GROMACS .gro file of C-alpha atoms in nm:
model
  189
    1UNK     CA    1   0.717   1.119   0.662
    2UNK     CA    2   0.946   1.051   0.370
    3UNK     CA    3   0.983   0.752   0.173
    4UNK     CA    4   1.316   0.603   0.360
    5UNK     CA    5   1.086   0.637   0.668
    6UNK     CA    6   0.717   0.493   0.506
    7UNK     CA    7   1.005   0.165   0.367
    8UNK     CA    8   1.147   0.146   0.740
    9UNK     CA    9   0.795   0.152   0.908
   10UNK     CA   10   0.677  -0.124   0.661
   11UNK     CA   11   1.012  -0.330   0.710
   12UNK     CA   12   0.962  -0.291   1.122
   13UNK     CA   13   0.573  -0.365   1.125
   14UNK     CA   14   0.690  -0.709   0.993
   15UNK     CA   15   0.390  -0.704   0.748
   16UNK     CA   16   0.008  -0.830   0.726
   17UNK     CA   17  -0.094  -1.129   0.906
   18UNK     CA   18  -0.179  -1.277   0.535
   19UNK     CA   19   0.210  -1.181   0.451
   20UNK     CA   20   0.402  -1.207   0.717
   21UNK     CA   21   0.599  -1.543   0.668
   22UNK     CA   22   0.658  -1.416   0.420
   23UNK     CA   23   1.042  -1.375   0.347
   24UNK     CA   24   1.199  -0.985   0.273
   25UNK     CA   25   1.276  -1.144  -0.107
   26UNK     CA   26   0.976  -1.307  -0.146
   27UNK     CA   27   0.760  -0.981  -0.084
   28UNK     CA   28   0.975  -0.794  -0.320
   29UNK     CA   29   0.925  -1.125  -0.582
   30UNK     CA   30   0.560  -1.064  -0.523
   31UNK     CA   31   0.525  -0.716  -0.497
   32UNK     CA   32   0.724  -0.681  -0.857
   33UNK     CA   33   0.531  -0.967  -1.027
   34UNK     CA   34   0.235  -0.834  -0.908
   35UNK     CA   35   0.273  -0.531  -1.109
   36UNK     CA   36   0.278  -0.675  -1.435
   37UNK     CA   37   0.061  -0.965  -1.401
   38UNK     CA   38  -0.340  -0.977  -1.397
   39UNK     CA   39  -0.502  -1.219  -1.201
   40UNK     CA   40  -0.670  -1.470  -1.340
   41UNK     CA   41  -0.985  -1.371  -1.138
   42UNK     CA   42  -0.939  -1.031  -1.243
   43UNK     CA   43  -1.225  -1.027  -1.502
   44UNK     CA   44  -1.489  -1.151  -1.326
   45UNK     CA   45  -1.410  -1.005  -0.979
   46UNK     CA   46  -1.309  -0.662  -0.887
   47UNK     CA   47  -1.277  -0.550  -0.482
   48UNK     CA   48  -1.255  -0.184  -0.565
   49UNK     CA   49  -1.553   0.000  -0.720
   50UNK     CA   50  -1.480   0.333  -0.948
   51UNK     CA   51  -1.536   0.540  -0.603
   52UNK     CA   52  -1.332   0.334  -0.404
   53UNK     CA   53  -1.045   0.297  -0.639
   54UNK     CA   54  -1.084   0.650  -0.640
   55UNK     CA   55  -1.047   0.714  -0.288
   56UNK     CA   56  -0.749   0.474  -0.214
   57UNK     CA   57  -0.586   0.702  -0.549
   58UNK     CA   58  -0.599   0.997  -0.333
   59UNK     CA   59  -0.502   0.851  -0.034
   60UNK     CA   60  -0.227   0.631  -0.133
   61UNK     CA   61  -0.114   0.953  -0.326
   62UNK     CA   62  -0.077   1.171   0.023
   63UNK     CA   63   0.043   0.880   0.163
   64UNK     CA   64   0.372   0.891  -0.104
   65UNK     CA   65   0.313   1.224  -0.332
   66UNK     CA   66   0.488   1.299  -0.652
   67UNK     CA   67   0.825   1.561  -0.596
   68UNK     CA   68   1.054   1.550  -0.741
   69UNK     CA   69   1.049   1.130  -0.780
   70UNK     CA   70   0.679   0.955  -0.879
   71UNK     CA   71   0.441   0.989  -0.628
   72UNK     CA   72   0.156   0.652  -0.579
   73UNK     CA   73  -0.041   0.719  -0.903
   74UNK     CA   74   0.280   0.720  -1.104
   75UNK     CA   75   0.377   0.408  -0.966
   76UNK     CA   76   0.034   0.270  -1.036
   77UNK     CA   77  -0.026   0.173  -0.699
   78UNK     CA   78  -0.399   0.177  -0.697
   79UNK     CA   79  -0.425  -0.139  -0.957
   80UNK     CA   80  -0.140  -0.289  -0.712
   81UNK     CA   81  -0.363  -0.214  -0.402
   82UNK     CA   82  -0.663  -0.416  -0.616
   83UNK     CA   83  -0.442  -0.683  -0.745
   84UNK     CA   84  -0.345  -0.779  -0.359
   85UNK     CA   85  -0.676  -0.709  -0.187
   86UNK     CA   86  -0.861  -0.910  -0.455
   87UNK     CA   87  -0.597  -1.230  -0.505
   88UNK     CA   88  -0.444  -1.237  -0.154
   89UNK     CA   89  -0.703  -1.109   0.110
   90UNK     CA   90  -0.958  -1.270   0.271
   91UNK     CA   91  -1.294  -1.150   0.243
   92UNK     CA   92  -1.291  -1.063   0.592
   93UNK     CA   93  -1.031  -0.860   0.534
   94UNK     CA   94  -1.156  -0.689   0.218
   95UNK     CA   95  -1.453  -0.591   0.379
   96UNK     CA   96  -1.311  -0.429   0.664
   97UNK     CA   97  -1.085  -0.268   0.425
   98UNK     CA   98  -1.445  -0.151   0.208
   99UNK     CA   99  -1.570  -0.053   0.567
  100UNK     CA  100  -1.287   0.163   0.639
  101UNK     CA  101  -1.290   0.375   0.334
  102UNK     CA  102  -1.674   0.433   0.393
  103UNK     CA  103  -1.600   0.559   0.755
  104UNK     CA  104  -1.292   0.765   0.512
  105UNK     CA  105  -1.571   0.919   0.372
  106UNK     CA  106  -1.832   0.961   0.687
  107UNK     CA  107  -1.557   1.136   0.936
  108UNK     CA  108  -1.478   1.395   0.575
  109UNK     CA  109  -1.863   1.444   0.563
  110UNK     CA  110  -1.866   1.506   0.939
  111UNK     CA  111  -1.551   1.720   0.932
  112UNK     CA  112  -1.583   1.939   0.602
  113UNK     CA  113  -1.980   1.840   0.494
  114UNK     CA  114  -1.811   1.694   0.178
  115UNK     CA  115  -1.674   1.362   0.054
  116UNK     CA  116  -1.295   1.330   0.106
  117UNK     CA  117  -1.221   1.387  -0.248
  118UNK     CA  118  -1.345   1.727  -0.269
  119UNK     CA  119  -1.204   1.809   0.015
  120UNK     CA  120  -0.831   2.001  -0.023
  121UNK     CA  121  -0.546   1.846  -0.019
  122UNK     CA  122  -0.437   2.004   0.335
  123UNK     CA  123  -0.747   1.870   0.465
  124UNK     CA  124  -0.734   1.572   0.357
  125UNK     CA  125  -0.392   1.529   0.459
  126UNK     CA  126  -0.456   1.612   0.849
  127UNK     CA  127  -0.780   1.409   0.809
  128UNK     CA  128  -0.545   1.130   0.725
  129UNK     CA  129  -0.314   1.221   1.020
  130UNK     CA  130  -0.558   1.216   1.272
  131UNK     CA  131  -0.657   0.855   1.160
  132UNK     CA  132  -0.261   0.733   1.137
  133UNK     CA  133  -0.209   0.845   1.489
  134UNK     CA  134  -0.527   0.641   1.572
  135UNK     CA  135  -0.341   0.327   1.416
  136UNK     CA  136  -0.029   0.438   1.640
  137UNK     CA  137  -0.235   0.444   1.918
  138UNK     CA  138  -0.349   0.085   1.839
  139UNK     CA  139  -0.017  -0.062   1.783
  140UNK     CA  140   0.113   0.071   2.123
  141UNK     CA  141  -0.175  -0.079   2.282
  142UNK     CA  142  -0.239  -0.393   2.104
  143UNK     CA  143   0.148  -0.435   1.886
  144UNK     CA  144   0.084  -0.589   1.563
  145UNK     CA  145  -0.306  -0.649   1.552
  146UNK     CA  146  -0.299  -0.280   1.507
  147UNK     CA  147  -0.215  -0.365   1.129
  148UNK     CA  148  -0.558  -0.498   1.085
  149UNK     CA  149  -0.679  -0.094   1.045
  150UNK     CA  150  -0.773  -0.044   0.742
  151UNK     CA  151  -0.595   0.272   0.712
  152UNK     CA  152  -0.239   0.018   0.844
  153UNK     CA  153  -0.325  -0.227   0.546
  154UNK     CA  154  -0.379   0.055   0.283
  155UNK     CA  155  -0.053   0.203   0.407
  156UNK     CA  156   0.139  -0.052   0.384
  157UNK     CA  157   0.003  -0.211   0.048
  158UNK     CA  158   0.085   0.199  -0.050
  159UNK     CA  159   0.436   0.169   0.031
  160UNK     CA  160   0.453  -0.206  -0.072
  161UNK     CA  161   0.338  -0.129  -0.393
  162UNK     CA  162   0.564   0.196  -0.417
  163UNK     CA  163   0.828  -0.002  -0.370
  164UNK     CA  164   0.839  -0.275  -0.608
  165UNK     CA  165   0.689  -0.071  -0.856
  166UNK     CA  166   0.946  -0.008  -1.139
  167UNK     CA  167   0.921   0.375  -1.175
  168UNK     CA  168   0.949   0.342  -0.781
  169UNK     CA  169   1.243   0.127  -0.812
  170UNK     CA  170   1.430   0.308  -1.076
  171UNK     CA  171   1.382   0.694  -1.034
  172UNK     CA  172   1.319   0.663  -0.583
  173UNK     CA  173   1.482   0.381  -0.449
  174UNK     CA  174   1.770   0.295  -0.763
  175UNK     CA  175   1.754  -0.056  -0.775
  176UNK     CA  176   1.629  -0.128  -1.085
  177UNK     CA  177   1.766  -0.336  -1.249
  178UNK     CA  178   1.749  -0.566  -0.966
  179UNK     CA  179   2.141  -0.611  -0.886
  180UNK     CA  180   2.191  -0.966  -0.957
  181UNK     CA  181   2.527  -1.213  -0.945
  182UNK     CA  182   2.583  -1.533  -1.096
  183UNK     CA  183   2.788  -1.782  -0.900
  184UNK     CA  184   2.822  -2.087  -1.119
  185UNK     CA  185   2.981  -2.303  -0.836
  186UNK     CA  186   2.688  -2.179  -0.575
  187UNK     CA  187   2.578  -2.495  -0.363
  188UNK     CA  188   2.267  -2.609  -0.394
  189UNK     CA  189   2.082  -2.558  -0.128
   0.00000   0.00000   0.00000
């Protein structure tokens, strides 16, 4: 999947239940200010432990890989992927998104005897396949509760993240600087 696809899936699953009222604008708002700004919580709470931030690294990192524009790390999606789960989720949520990277790591002990970091990157990669067609399989049968999977909400905080990142914005996507117009006689609305 390329990145024009991963941005059109995340645009058509109309978001996470915590974000989608959210308006196209105001995720992008979000998303950007999220990437410079540290919670105020973030001192005294973390969601992500060393392993885990570890493991959502790698994933989010097959999910958009560096070419020949920045891949996830570059774009420093991991801290993005904290920032969200630990200011905007609900614990519910965070925990199933915990749970979900354990069961990451049972089905690569299962499959390969090792944790999914050490397993290759081709592994890994149809590891994560078989679990993305699982979420398919969800959202045909059960439409947007589907993005409740943990593997959905990493995805899309992935591409999310990606996407109002600035290196994502300038060297992928070319919309930084954000394209802005002044209309002095505007109506205010």
């Amino acid at each position: 999947m390329d990145r024009r696809e991963l941005l059109g899936w995340m645009v058509a699953t109309g978001g996470l239940a915590a974000l989608e009222r959210l308006s196209p604008a105001d995720l992008l708002t979000i998303g950007r200010d999220a990437h410079h700004a540290e919670p105020a919580h973030a001192a005294r709470e973390r969601t992500l432990d060393a392993r885990a931030a570890a493991l959502v690294t790698i994933v989010a990192e097959q999910i958009i890989p560096a070419s020949e524009t920045p891949g996830a790390s570059d774009a420093g999606v991991t801290a993005f992927v904290e920032h969200m789960l630990t200011g905007w989720y609900s614990p519910a949520d965070r925990d199933r998104f915990l749970a979900g990277l354990a069961d990451l790591d049972l089905r690569s002990r299962a499959r390969g005897g090792v944790s999914f970091a050490m397993l290759d990157a081709a592994t890994q990669r149809a590891l994560l396949e078989v679990i993305d067609d699982e979420v398919t399989a969800l959202r045909t049968a059960h439409g947007a509760s589907a993005n409740a999977h943990w593997f959905a909400m990493l995805k899309y905080l992935t591409v999310w993240g990606y996407c109002t990142s600035e290196r994502g914005m300038r060297e992928t996507l070319h919309t930084w600087p954000m394209p802005m117009r002044y209309d002095g006689n505007a109506a205010v609305k």
